[in-house]
PDB file of C-alpha atoms in Angstrom:
ATOM      1  CA  MET A  18       0.000   0.000   0.000  1.00  0.00           C
ATOM      2  CA  ARG A  19       1.348   3.401  -0.958  1.00  0.00           C
ATOM      3  CA  PHE A  20       0.404   6.760   0.596  1.00  0.00           C
ATOM      4  CA  GLN A  21       0.331   9.997  -1.276  1.00  0.00           C
ATOM      5  CA  ASP A  22       2.422  11.687   1.495  1.00  0.00           C
ATOM      6  CA  ALA A  23       4.412   8.850   3.116  1.00  0.00           C
ATOM      7  CA  ARG A  24       6.759  11.177   5.009  1.00  0.00           C
ATOM      8  CA  ARG A  25       3.879  12.988   6.688  1.00  0.00           C
ATOM      9  CA  ILE A  26       2.262   9.721   7.777  1.00  0.00           C
ATOM     10  CA  PHE A  27       5.582   8.406   9.166  1.00  0.00           C
ATOM     11  CA  SER A  28       6.138  11.613  11.158  1.00  0.00           C
ATOM     12  CA  ALA A  29       2.665  11.430  12.719  1.00  0.00           C
ATOM     13  CA  VAL A  30       3.105   7.770  13.758  1.00  0.00           C
ATOM     14  CA  GLN A  31       6.560   8.466  15.195  1.00  0.00           C
ATOM     15  CA  LYS A  32       5.239  11.371  17.267  1.00  0.00           C
ATOM     16  CA  ALA A  33       2.350   9.290  18.665  1.00  0.00           C
ATOM     17  CA  VAL A  34       4.658   6.409  19.647  1.00  0.00           C
ATOM     18  CA  ARG A  35       7.095   8.786  21.361  1.00  0.00           C
ATOM     19  CA  GLN A  36       4.300  10.388  23.428  1.00  0.00           C
ATOM     20  CA  ALA A  37       2.984   6.977  24.495  1.00  0.00           C
ATOM     21  CA  ILE A  38       6.443   5.874  25.661  1.00  0.00           C
ATOM     22  CA  VAL A  39       7.027   9.103  27.627  1.00  0.00           C
ATOM     23  CA  GLN A  40       3.655   8.894  29.375  1.00  0.00           C
ATOM     24  CA  SER A  41       4.138   5.256  30.407  1.00  0.00           C
ATOM     25  CA  THR A  42       7.616   5.820  31.862  1.00  0.00           C
ATOM     26  CA  SER A  43       8.057   7.594  35.229  1.00  0.00           C
ATOM     27  CA  ALA A  44      11.005   9.863  34.770  1.00  0.00           C
ATOM     28  CA  PRO A  45      13.171  10.474  37.846  1.00  0.00           C
ATOM     29  CA  HIS A  46      13.023  13.895  39.481  1.00  0.00           C
ATOM     30  CA  LEU A  47      16.136  15.851  38.646  1.00  0.00           C
ATOM     31  CA  SER A  48      17.431  18.503  40.992  1.00  0.00           C
ATOM     32  CA  LEU A  49      18.923  21.340  38.989  1.00  0.00           C
ATOM     33  CA  GLY A  50      20.822  22.822  41.858  1.00  0.00           C
ATOM     34  CA  THR A  51      17.929  24.759  43.380  1.00  0.00           C
ATOM     35  CA  PRO A  52      18.250  24.323  47.159  1.00  0.00           C
ATOM     36  CA  THR A  53      15.280  22.686  48.861  1.00  0.00           C
ATOM     37  CA  PRO A  54      13.859  25.062  51.477  1.00  0.00           C
ATOM     38  CA  ALA A  55      14.373  23.766  55.010  1.00  0.00           C
ATOM     39  CA  PRO A  56      11.258  23.198  57.135  1.00  0.00           C
ATOM     40  CA  PRO A  57      10.520  26.036  59.546  1.00  0.00           C
ATOM     41  CA  ALA A  58      12.198  25.621  62.900  1.00  0.00           C
ATOM     42  CA  GLN A  59       9.846  24.634  65.717  1.00  0.00           C
ATOM     43  CA  GLU A  60       9.988  26.366  69.037  1.00  0.00           C
ATOM     44  CA  PRO A  61      11.258  24.289  71.969  1.00  0.00           C
ATOM     45  CA  GLY A  62       8.611  21.924  73.317  1.00  0.00           C
ATOM     46  CA  ALA A  63       6.339  22.278  70.273  1.00  0.00           C
ATOM     47  CA  GLN A  64       6.726  18.623  69.264  1.00  0.00           C
ATOM     48  CA  GLU A  65       5.895  17.452  72.791  1.00  0.00           C
ATOM     49  CA  ARG A  66       2.780  19.608  72.884  1.00  0.00           C
ATOM     50  CA  LEU A  67       1.643  18.327  69.500  1.00  0.00           C
ATOM     51  CA  SER A  68       2.140  14.692  70.484  1.00  0.00           C
ATOM     52  CA  GLY A  69       0.392  15.277  73.822  1.00  0.00           C
ATOM     53  CA  TRP A  70      -2.581  16.919  72.136  1.00  0.00           C
ATOM     54  CA  ALA A  71      -2.748  14.113  69.549  1.00  0.00           C
ATOM     55  CA  ALA A  72      -2.984  11.542  72.331  1.00  0.00           C
ATOM     56  CA  ARG A  73      -5.674  13.533  74.139  1.00  0.00           C
ATOM     57  CA  ARG A  74      -7.569  14.065  70.878  1.00  0.00           C
ATOM     58  CA  ASP A  75      -7.658  10.301  70.298  1.00  0.00           C
ATOM     59  CA  GLN A  76      -8.897   9.825  73.859  1.00  0.00           C
ATOM     60  CA  ILE A  77     -11.653  12.384  73.286  1.00  0.00           C
ATOM     61  CA  LEU A  78     -12.730  10.750  70.026  1.00  0.00           C
ATOM     62  CA  GLN A  79     -12.875   7.349  71.709  1.00  0.00           C
ATOM     63  CA  ALA A  80     -14.787   8.595  74.772  1.00  0.00           C
ATOM     64  CA  GLY A  81     -17.963   6.612  75.098  1.00  0.00           C
ATOM     65  CA  ALA A  82     -16.959   4.063  72.456  1.00  0.00           C
ATOM     66  CA  HIS A  83     -16.640   1.348  75.106  1.00  0.00           C
ATOM     67  CA  GLY A  84     -19.716   2.247  77.122  1.00  0.00           C
ATOM     68  CA  GLN A  85     -20.554   5.157  79.380  1.00  0.00           C
ATOM     69  CA  GLN A  86     -19.153   5.542  82.856  1.00  0.00           C
ATOM     70  CA  ALA A  87     -21.869   5.782  85.473  1.00  0.00           C
ATOM     71  CA  LEU A  88     -21.572   9.165  87.157  1.00  0.00           C
ATOM     72  CA  ASP A  89     -22.940   9.411  90.675  1.00  0.00           C
ATOM     73  CA  LEU A  90     -24.978  12.551  90.201  1.00  0.00           C
ATOM     74  CA  TYR A  91     -27.579  14.225  92.351  1.00  0.00           C
ATOM     75  CA  THR A  92     -31.170  13.297  91.603  1.00  0.00           C
ATOM     76  CA  PRO A  93     -33.574  15.757  93.216  1.00  0.00           C
ATOM     77  CA  PRO A  94     -36.554  14.237  95.051  1.00  0.00           C
ATOM     78  CA  PRO A  95     -39.754  14.063  92.993  1.00  0.00           C
ATOM     79  CA  GLU A  96     -42.179  16.880  93.454  1.00  0.00           C
ATOM     80  CA  THR A  97     -45.064  16.095  95.780  1.00  0.00           C
ATOM     81  CA  GLU A  98     -48.279  15.753  93.852  1.00  0.00           C
ATOM     82  CA  VAL A  99     -51.211  17.706  95.237  1.00  0.00           C
ATOM     83  CA  PRO A 100     -54.250  15.423  95.529  1.00  0.00           C
ATOM     84  CA  LEU A 101     -57.315  16.552  93.677  1.00  0.00           C
ATOM     85  CA  VAL A 102     -60.032  17.563  96.143  1.00  0.00           C
ATOM     86  CA  PRO A 103     -63.587  17.638  94.781  1.00  0.00           C
ATOM     87  CA  ARG A 104     -65.086  21.070  94.986  1.00  0.00           C
ATOM     88  CA  ALA A 105     -68.195  21.706  96.962  1.00  0.00           C
ATOM     89  CA  PRO A 106     -71.214  22.555  94.836  1.00  0.00           C
ATOM     90  CA  VAL A 107     -71.485  26.279  94.237  1.00  0.00           C
ATOM     91  CA  SER A 108     -74.725  27.977  95.059  1.00  0.00           C
ATOM     92  CA  PRO A 109     -76.150  30.073  92.229  1.00  0.00           C
ATOM     93  CA  THR A 110     -76.370  33.021  94.591  1.00  0.00           C
ATOM     94  CA  SER A 111     -72.818  32.734  95.903  1.00  0.00           C
ATOM     95  CA  ALA A 112     -70.210  35.038  94.451  1.00  0.00           C
ATOM     96  CA  LEU A 113     -67.473  33.361  92.435  1.00  0.00           C
ATOM     97  CA  PRO A 114     -63.935  34.214  93.569  1.00  0.00           C
ATOM     98  CA  GLU A 115     -61.802  36.118  91.160  1.00  0.00           C
ATOM     99  CA  ALA A 116     -59.420  33.959  89.182  1.00  0.00           C
ATOM    100  CA  VAL A 117     -55.826  34.475  90.239  1.00  0.00           C
ATOM    101  CA  GLU A 118     -53.124  33.631  87.735  1.00  0.00           C
ATOM    102  CA  HIS A 119     -49.968  32.109  89.161  1.00  0.00           C
ATOM    103  CA  PRO A 120     -46.925  32.623  86.934  1.00  0.00           C
ATOM    104  CA  ALA A 121     -45.089  29.509  85.873  1.00  0.00           C
ATOM    105  CA  PRO A 122     -41.832  28.971  87.761  1.00  0.00           C
ATOM    106  CA  SER A 123     -38.845  30.348  85.905  1.00  0.00           C
ATOM    107  CA  ARG A 124     -35.984  28.021  85.017  1.00  0.00           C
ATOM    108  CA  THR A 125     -33.563  30.810  85.942  1.00  0.00           C
ATOM    109  CA  MET A 126     -34.574  30.552  89.585  1.00  0.00           C
ATOM    110  CA  GLY A 127     -33.141  27.879  91.833  1.00  0.00           C
ATOM    111  CA  PRO A 128     -35.301  25.620  94.012  1.00  0.00           C
ATOM    112  CA  SER A 129     -34.658  27.869  97.002  1.00  0.00           C
ATOM    113  CA  GLY A 130     -35.581  31.037  95.142  1.00  0.00           C
ATOM    114  CA  GLY A 131     -31.966  32.046  94.556  1.00  0.00           C
ATOM    115  CA  GLN A 132     -30.375  32.693  91.223  1.00  0.00           C
ATOM    116  CA  GLY A 133     -30.106  29.413  89.345  1.00  0.00           C
ATOM    117  CA  LEU A 134     -29.204  28.395  85.823  1.00  0.00           C
ATOM    118  CA  PRO A 135     -31.158  28.577  82.583  1.00  0.00           C
ATOM    119  CA  PRO A 136     -31.358  25.495  80.366  1.00  0.00           C
ATOM    120  CA  LEU A 137     -27.922  25.005  78.823  1.00  0.00           C
ATOM    121  CA  ARG A 138     -26.802  23.282  75.634  1.00  0.00           C
ATOM    122  CA  VAL A 139     -23.506  21.411  75.924  1.00  0.00           C
ATOM    123  CA  VAL A 140     -21.077  22.258  73.131  1.00  0.00           C
ATOM    124  CA  GLY A 141     -17.987  20.297  74.153  1.00  0.00           C
ATOM    125  CA  GLN A 142     -15.029  19.956  76.508  1.00  0.00           C
ATOM    126  CA  VAL A 143     -11.792  21.944  76.691  1.00  0.00           C
ATOM    127  CA  GLY A 144      -8.584  20.578  78.157  1.00  0.00           C
ATOM    128  CA  ALA A 145     -10.470  17.590  79.607  1.00  0.00           C
ATOM    129  CA  THR A 146     -11.351  19.951  82.477  1.00  0.00           C
ATOM    130  CA  TYR A 147     -13.947  22.491  81.367  1.00  0.00           C
ATOM    131  CA  ILE A 148     -17.356  21.957  79.778  1.00  0.00           C
ATOM    132  CA  VAL A 149     -18.406  24.529  77.188  1.00  0.00           C
ATOM    133  CA  ALA A 150     -22.132  25.254  77.153  1.00  0.00           C
ATOM    134  CA  GLU A 151     -24.440  27.762  75.504  1.00  0.00           C
ATOM    135  CA  GLY A 152     -27.381  29.458  77.159  1.00  0.00           C
ATOM    136  CA  PRO A 153     -29.809  32.264  76.384  1.00  0.00           C
ATOM    137  CA  GLU A 154     -27.454  34.706  78.104  1.00  0.00           C
ATOM    138  CA  GLY A 155     -24.279  33.713  76.265  1.00  0.00           C
ATOM    139  CA  LEU A 156     -21.398  31.280  76.789  1.00  0.00           C
ATOM    140  CA  TYR A 157     -20.719  29.236  79.939  1.00  0.00           C
ATOM    141  CA  LEU A 158     -17.394  27.604  80.807  1.00  0.00           C
ATOM    142  CA  ILE A 159     -18.015  25.048  83.566  1.00  0.00           C
ATOM    143  CA  ASP A 160     -15.338  23.541  85.822  1.00  0.00           C
ATOM    144  CA  GLN A 161     -16.349  19.869  85.778  1.00  0.00           C
ATOM    145  CA  HIS A 162     -14.690  19.062  89.132  1.00  0.00           C
ATOM    146  CA  ALA A 163     -16.211  22.011  90.999  1.00  0.00           C
ATOM    147  CA  ALA A 164     -19.614  21.375  89.404  1.00  0.00           C
ATOM    148  CA  HIS A 165     -19.599  17.706  90.386  1.00  0.00           C
ATOM    149  CA  GLU A 166     -18.553  18.663  93.921  1.00  0.00           C
ATOM    150  CA  ARG A 167     -21.642  20.868  94.180  1.00  0.00           C
ATOM    151  CA  ILE A 168     -23.879  18.079  92.858  1.00  0.00           C
ATOM    152  CA  MET A 169     -22.412  15.516  95.261  1.00  0.00           C
ATOM    153  CA  TYR A 170     -22.638  17.891  98.228  1.00  0.00           C
ATOM    154  CA  GLU A 171     -26.328  18.601  97.729  1.00  0.00           C
ATOM    155  CA  LYS A 172     -26.989  14.894  97.246  1.00  0.00           C
ATOM    156  CA  PHE A 173     -25.192  14.122 100.511  1.00  0.00           C
ATOM    157  CA  MET A 174     -27.032  16.819 102.430  1.00  0.00           C
ATOM    158  CA  ALA A 175     -30.382  15.603 101.068  1.00  0.00           C
ATOM    159  CA  GLN A 176     -29.563  12.067 102.206  1.00  0.00           C
ATOM    160  CA  ARG A 177     -28.499  13.262 105.663  1.00  0.00           C
ATOM    161  CA  HIS A 178     -31.843  14.972 106.170  1.00  0.00           C
ATOM    162  CA  GLY A 179     -33.722  12.058 104.635  1.00  0.00           C
ATOM    163  CA  SER A 180     -33.194   8.329 104.912  1.00  0.00           C
ATOM    164  CA  GLY A 181     -29.493   8.638 105.716  1.00  0.00           C
ATOM    165  CA  VAL A 182     -26.266   8.505 103.741  1.00  0.00           C
ATOM    166  CA  ALA A 183     -25.923   5.431 101.531  1.00  0.00           C
ATOM    167  CA  ARG A 184     -23.101   3.145 102.659  1.00  0.00           C
ATOM    168  CA  GLN A 185     -20.928   0.543 100.973  1.00  0.00           C
ATOM    169  CA  GLY A 186     -19.921  -2.337 103.228  1.00  0.00           C
ATOM    170  CA  LEU A 187     -16.352  -3.611 102.943  1.00  0.00           C
ATOM    171  CA  LEU A 188     -15.935  -7.338 102.336  1.00  0.00           C
ATOM    172  CA  ASP A 189     -12.723  -7.237 104.352  1.00  0.00           C
ATOM    173  CA  PRO A 190     -12.881  -4.662 107.161  1.00  0.00           C
ATOM    174  CA  LEU A 191     -10.030  -2.183 106.979  1.00  0.00           C
ATOM    175  CA  THR A 192      -7.698  -1.768 109.942  1.00  0.00           C
ATOM    176  CA  LEU A 193      -6.683   1.866 110.270  1.00  0.00           C
ATOM    177  CA  HIS A 194      -3.786   2.956 112.498  1.00  0.00           C
ATOM    178  CA  VAL A 195      -3.882   6.672 113.265  1.00  0.00           C
ATOM    179  CA  GLY A 196      -1.172   6.942 115.918  1.00  0.00           C
ATOM    180  CA  ASP A 197      -1.518   7.527 119.640  1.00  0.00           C
ATOM    181  CA  ALA A 198      -1.707  11.313 119.230  1.00  0.00           C
ATOM    182  CA  LEU A 199      -4.817  11.138 117.012  1.00  0.00           C
ATOM    183  CA  ALA A 200      -6.569   8.063 118.414  1.00  0.00           C
ATOM    184  CA  GLY A 201      -8.445  10.081 121.023  1.00  0.00           C
ATOM    185  CA  LEU A 202      -9.560  12.650 118.438  1.00  0.00           C
ATOM    186  CA  VAL A 203     -10.936   9.955 116.117  1.00  0.00           C
ATOM    187  CA  ALA A 204     -12.723   8.195 118.987  1.00  0.00           C
ATOM    188  CA  GLN A 205     -14.273  11.518 119.966  1.00  0.00           C
ATOM    189  CA  HIS A 206     -15.828  12.003 116.526  1.00  0.00           C
ATOM    190  CA  LEU A 207     -17.063   8.496 115.677  1.00  0.00           C
ATOM    191  CA  ASP A 208     -20.678   9.728 115.668  1.00  0.00           C
ATOM    192  CA  GLU A 209     -19.948  12.490 113.144  1.00  0.00           C
ATOM    193  CA  LEU A 210     -18.046  10.026 110.962  1.00  0.00           C
ATOM    194  CA  ALA A 211     -20.987   7.612 111.126  1.00  0.00           C
ATOM    195  CA  ALA A 212     -23.355  10.397 110.075  1.00  0.00           C
ATOM    196  CA  VAL A 213     -21.471  10.814 106.785  1.00  0.00           C
ATOM    197  CA  GLY A 214     -21.292   7.085 106.032  1.00  0.00           C
ATOM    198  CA  PHE A 215     -18.207   5.723 107.828  1.00  0.00           C
ATOM    199  CA  GLU A 216     -18.869   2.762 110.123  1.00  0.00           C
ATOM    200  CA  ILE A 217     -15.798   2.729 112.372  1.00  0.00           C
ATOM    201  CA  GLU A 218     -15.191   1.071 115.717  1.00  0.00           C
ATOM    202  CA  PRO A 219     -12.206   1.040 118.102  1.00  0.00           C
ATOM    203  CA  PHE A 220      -9.918  -1.946 117.666  1.00  0.00           C
ATOM    204  CA  GLY A 221      -7.459  -1.427 120.493  1.00  0.00           C
ATOM    205  CA  GLY A 222      -4.636   1.060 120.927  1.00  0.00           C
ATOM    206  CA  ASP A 223      -4.387   3.434 117.974  1.00  0.00           C
ATOM    207  CA  ALA A 224      -6.231   1.023 115.651  1.00  0.00           C
ATOM    208  CA  PHE A 225      -9.769   1.346 114.320  1.00  0.00           C
ATOM    209  CA  LEU A 226     -11.804  -1.131 112.291  1.00  0.00           C
ATOM    210  CA  VAL A 227     -13.562   0.349 109.250  1.00  0.00           C
ATOM    211  CA  ARG A 228     -16.575  -1.728 108.199  1.00  0.00           C
ATOM    212  CA  SER A 229     -18.253   0.576 105.659  1.00  0.00           C
ATOM    213  CA  VAL A 230     -17.662   3.800 103.753  1.00  0.00           C
ATOM    214  CA  PRO A 231     -19.983   6.200 101.899  1.00  0.00           C
ATOM    215  CA  SER A 232     -21.178   4.547  98.694  1.00  0.00           C
ATOM    216  CA  VAL A 233     -19.800   7.420  96.606  1.00  0.00           C
ATOM    217  CA  LEU A 234     -16.308   6.272  97.614  1.00  0.00           C
ATOM    218  CA  ALA A 235     -16.769   2.754  96.242  1.00  0.00           C
ATOM    219  CA  GLY A 236     -13.633   1.854  94.320  1.00  0.00           C
ATOM    220  CA  GLN A 237     -11.579   4.569  96.011  1.00  0.00           C
ATOM    221  CA  ASP A 238      -8.622   3.994  98.322  1.00  0.00           C
ATOM    222  CA  ALA A 239     -10.565   4.059 101.601  1.00  0.00           C
ATOM    223  CA  ALA A 240      -7.428   4.115 103.754  1.00  0.00           C
ATOM    224  CA  ARG A 241      -6.057   7.188 102.008  1.00  0.00           C
ATOM    225  CA  VAL A 242      -9.410   8.979 102.150  1.00  0.00           C
ATOM    226  CA  LEU A 243      -9.668   8.333 105.875  1.00  0.00           C
ATOM    227  CA  GLU A 244      -6.116   9.551 106.440  1.00  0.00           C
ATOM    228  CA  GLU A 245      -7.037  12.835 104.768  1.00  0.00           C
ATOM    229  CA  ILE A 246     -10.202  13.066 106.860  1.00  0.00           C
ATOM    230  CA  VAL A 247      -8.304  12.394 110.100  1.00  0.00           C
ATOM    231  CA  HIS A 248      -5.885  15.204 109.281  1.00  0.00           C
ATOM    232  CA  GLY A 249      -8.918  17.340 108.486  1.00  0.00           C
ATOM    233  CA  LEU A 250     -10.244  16.645 111.976  1.00  0.00           C
ATOM    234  CA  VAL A 251      -7.027  18.074 113.383  1.00  0.00           C
ATOM    235  CA  GLU A 252      -7.506  21.276 111.382  1.00  0.00           C
ATOM    236  CA  GLU A 253     -11.163  21.545 112.408  1.00  0.00           C
ATOM    237  CA  ARG A 254     -10.805  20.889 116.140  1.00  0.00           C
ATOM    238  CA  ASP A 255     -13.141  23.759 116.972  1.00  0.00           C
ATOM    239  CA  LEU A 256     -16.044  22.383 114.921  1.00  0.00           C
ATOM    240  CA  VAL A 257     -18.600  20.060 116.484  1.00  0.00           C
ATOM    241  CA  GLY A 258     -21.933  18.531 115.574  1.00  0.00           C
ATOM    242  CA  GLU A 259     -23.541  19.521 112.288  1.00  0.00           C
ATOM    243  CA  GLU A 260     -20.810  22.016 111.417  1.00  0.00           C
ATOM    244  CA  LEU A 261     -18.208  19.271 111.596  1.00  0.00           C
ATOM    245  CA  GLU A 262     -20.446  16.871 109.656  1.00  0.00           C
ATOM    246  CA  ALA A 263     -20.855  19.439 106.883  1.00  0.00           C
ATOM    247  CA  ARG A 264     -17.083  19.844 106.749  1.00  0.00           C
ATOM    248  CA  LEU A 265     -16.625  16.066 106.532  1.00  0.00           C
ATOM    249  CA  VAL A 266     -19.176  15.895 103.720  1.00  0.00           C
ATOM    250  CA  LYS A 267     -17.165  18.463 101.759  1.00  0.00           C
ATOM    251  CA  MET A 268     -14.020  16.365 102.193  1.00  0.00           C
ATOM    252  CA  VAL A 269     -15.779  13.245 100.928  1.00  0.00           C
ATOM    253  CA  CYS A 270     -17.324  15.053  97.953  1.00  0.00           C
ATOM    254  CA  LYS A 271     -13.991  16.546  96.951  1.00  0.00           C
ATOM    255  CA  ARG A 272     -12.459  13.090  96.921  1.00  0.00           C
ATOM    256  CA  ALA A 273     -15.341  11.399  95.071  1.00  0.00           C
ATOM    257  CA  SER A 274     -15.913  14.023  92.370  1.00  0.00           C
ATOM    258  CA  ILE A 275     -14.813  13.965  88.744  1.00  0.00           C
ATOM    259  CA  LYS A 276     -11.231  15.130  88.442  1.00  0.00           C
ATOM    260  CA  ALA A 277      -9.673  17.713  86.173  1.00  0.00           C
ATOM    261  CA  GLY A 278      -8.121  15.959  83.193  1.00  0.00           C
ATOM    262  CA  GLN A 279     -10.869  13.328  82.985  1.00  0.00           C
ATOM    263  CA  VAL A 280     -12.308  13.038  79.480  1.00  0.00           C
ATOM    264  CA  LEU A 281     -16.114  12.892  79.472  1.00  0.00           C
ATOM    265  CA  SER A 282     -18.415  11.691  76.728  1.00  0.00           C
ATOM    266  CA  ASP A 283     -21.219  13.866  75.373  1.00  0.00           C
ATOM    267  CA  ILE A 284     -23.793  11.931  77.395  1.00  0.00           C
ATOM    268  CA  GLU A 285     -21.814  12.365  80.617  1.00  0.00           C
ATOM    269  CA  MET A 286     -21.355  16.095  80.053  1.00  0.00           C
ATOM    270  CA  LYS A 287     -25.041  16.608  79.303  1.00  0.00           C
ATOM    271  CA  GLU A 288     -26.064  14.663  82.402  1.00  0.00           C
ATOM    272  CA  LEU A 289     -23.658  16.574  84.626  1.00  0.00           C
ATOM    273  CA  VAL A 290     -24.945  19.929  83.355  1.00  0.00           C
ATOM    274  CA  ARG A 291     -28.554  18.806  83.733  1.00  0.00           C
ATOM    275  CA  GLN A 292     -27.926  17.813  87.345  1.00  0.00           C
ATOM    276  CA  LEU A 293     -26.116  21.084  88.007  1.00  0.00           C
ATOM    277  CA  GLU A 294     -29.179  22.980  86.782  1.00  0.00           C
ATOM    278  CA  ALA A 295     -31.221  21.196  89.484  1.00  0.00           C
ATOM    279  CA  CYS A 296     -28.927  22.301  92.326  1.00  0.00           C
ATOM    280  CA  GLN A 297     -29.903  25.013  94.770  1.00  0.00           C
ATOM    281  CA  SER A 298     -26.544  26.801  94.481  1.00  0.00           C
ATOM    282  CA  PRO A 299     -25.150  25.773  91.094  1.00  0.00           C
ATOM    283  CA  ARG A 300     -22.709  28.649  90.661  1.00  0.00           C
ATOM    284  CA  THR A 301     -20.290  27.775  93.476  1.00  0.00           C
ATOM    285  CA  CYS A 302     -18.738  24.584  94.812  1.00  0.00           C
ATOM    286  CA  PRO A 303     -19.150  23.690  98.516  1.00  0.00           C
ATOM    287  CA  HIS A 304     -15.832  25.419  99.279  1.00  0.00           C
ATOM    288  CA  GLY A 305     -16.958  28.686  97.686  1.00  0.00           C
ATOM    289  CA  ARG A 306     -15.054  28.473  94.393  1.00  0.00           C
ATOM    290  CA  PRO A 307     -16.980  29.348  91.225  1.00  0.00           C
ATOM    291  CA  THR A 308     -18.222  26.401  89.207  1.00  0.00           C
ATOM    292  CA  MET A 309     -18.362  28.457  86.021  1.00  0.00           C
ATOM    293  CA  ILE A 310     -17.588  31.688  84.279  1.00  0.00           C
ATOM    294  CA  GLN A 311     -20.016  33.321  81.894  1.00  0.00           C
ATOM    295  CA  LEU A 312     -19.474  35.491  78.843  1.00  0.00           C
ATOM    296  CA  SER A 313     -22.583  37.338  77.761  1.00  0.00           C
ATOM    297  CA  SER A 314     -23.508  37.751  74.119  1.00  0.00           C
ATOM    298  CA  GLY A 315     -22.631  41.432  74.421  1.00  0.00           C
ATOM    299  CA  GLU A 316     -19.148  40.640  75.738  1.00  0.00           C
ATOM    300  CA  LEU A 317     -18.549  38.241  72.856  1.00  0.00           C
ATOM    301  CA  GLU A 318     -19.679  40.824  70.319  1.00  0.00           C
ATOM    302  CA  ARG A 319     -17.404  43.465  71.831  1.00  0.00           C
ATOM    303  CA  ALA A 320     -14.465  41.043  71.883  1.00  0.00           C
ATOM    304  CA  PHE A 321     -14.922  40.411  68.150  1.00  0.00           C
ATOM    305  CA  LYS A 322     -15.556  44.139  67.519  1.00  0.00           C
ATOM    306  CA  ARG A 323     -19.019  43.488  66.151  1.00  0.00           C
ATOM    307  CA  THR A 324     -20.486  46.480  67.969  1.00  0.00           C
TER     308      THR A 324
END
């Protein structure tokens, strides 16, 4: 077969074959002497912070993947239902009383009439220590440890004035040695310790036998908790009766509460905030520290220069 323009056909075929070969072959990268820019120098400790945050991020993402931890939160007693009493028949000649409208209770008022919390929407957790929430008045940053202390304290106080503090019996009673100098002090306050859930009896000399602890301390190191409480008794020598019991309750709640650095799942954060809303004094912990800080919508707008 002969073509009218054989040279033109040959050139076209040659060009197509060359392009196919070039495209199918990965050519090595050639450096033509242009220096490769060095990566920017990191400040000291930057790599450690990045690796630490990566580990915490993975922990946050996995929170709740293996089941929720049961948080011992305060459940307020159910409201007493008012029985319906049948009305007496009204005489046609009797005057009807004027209807009085009672305003619905506001969610911003606490059970005792003090300033409470509005309904909050949980946004997330910062530093495994603070819960970020949104409310009608702006942004709330909640200290999870202080908030749980408040919840536990009000639960304890409700139990003390109700059916009594729930106890957890020890399978093997704990023998606690407090030393001769403190044995008399502990023996003097066995009733107050019993009122907050510790069943303790003298065991001879400086030893005491611990048979039960408050149920909120289940799984905790009971010996260490009691050592802290005994030293607390030394610091609170002047307190007696209910004042001392309240102080002991605060010690127990501090020990049993969620700690800073503990990653919480969304469900746990929402439950903690919901229980905090039900507290009588949700804005401070039992020791007087704030449980939260609040940034109003106006403060946020001013910070971003939107006003």
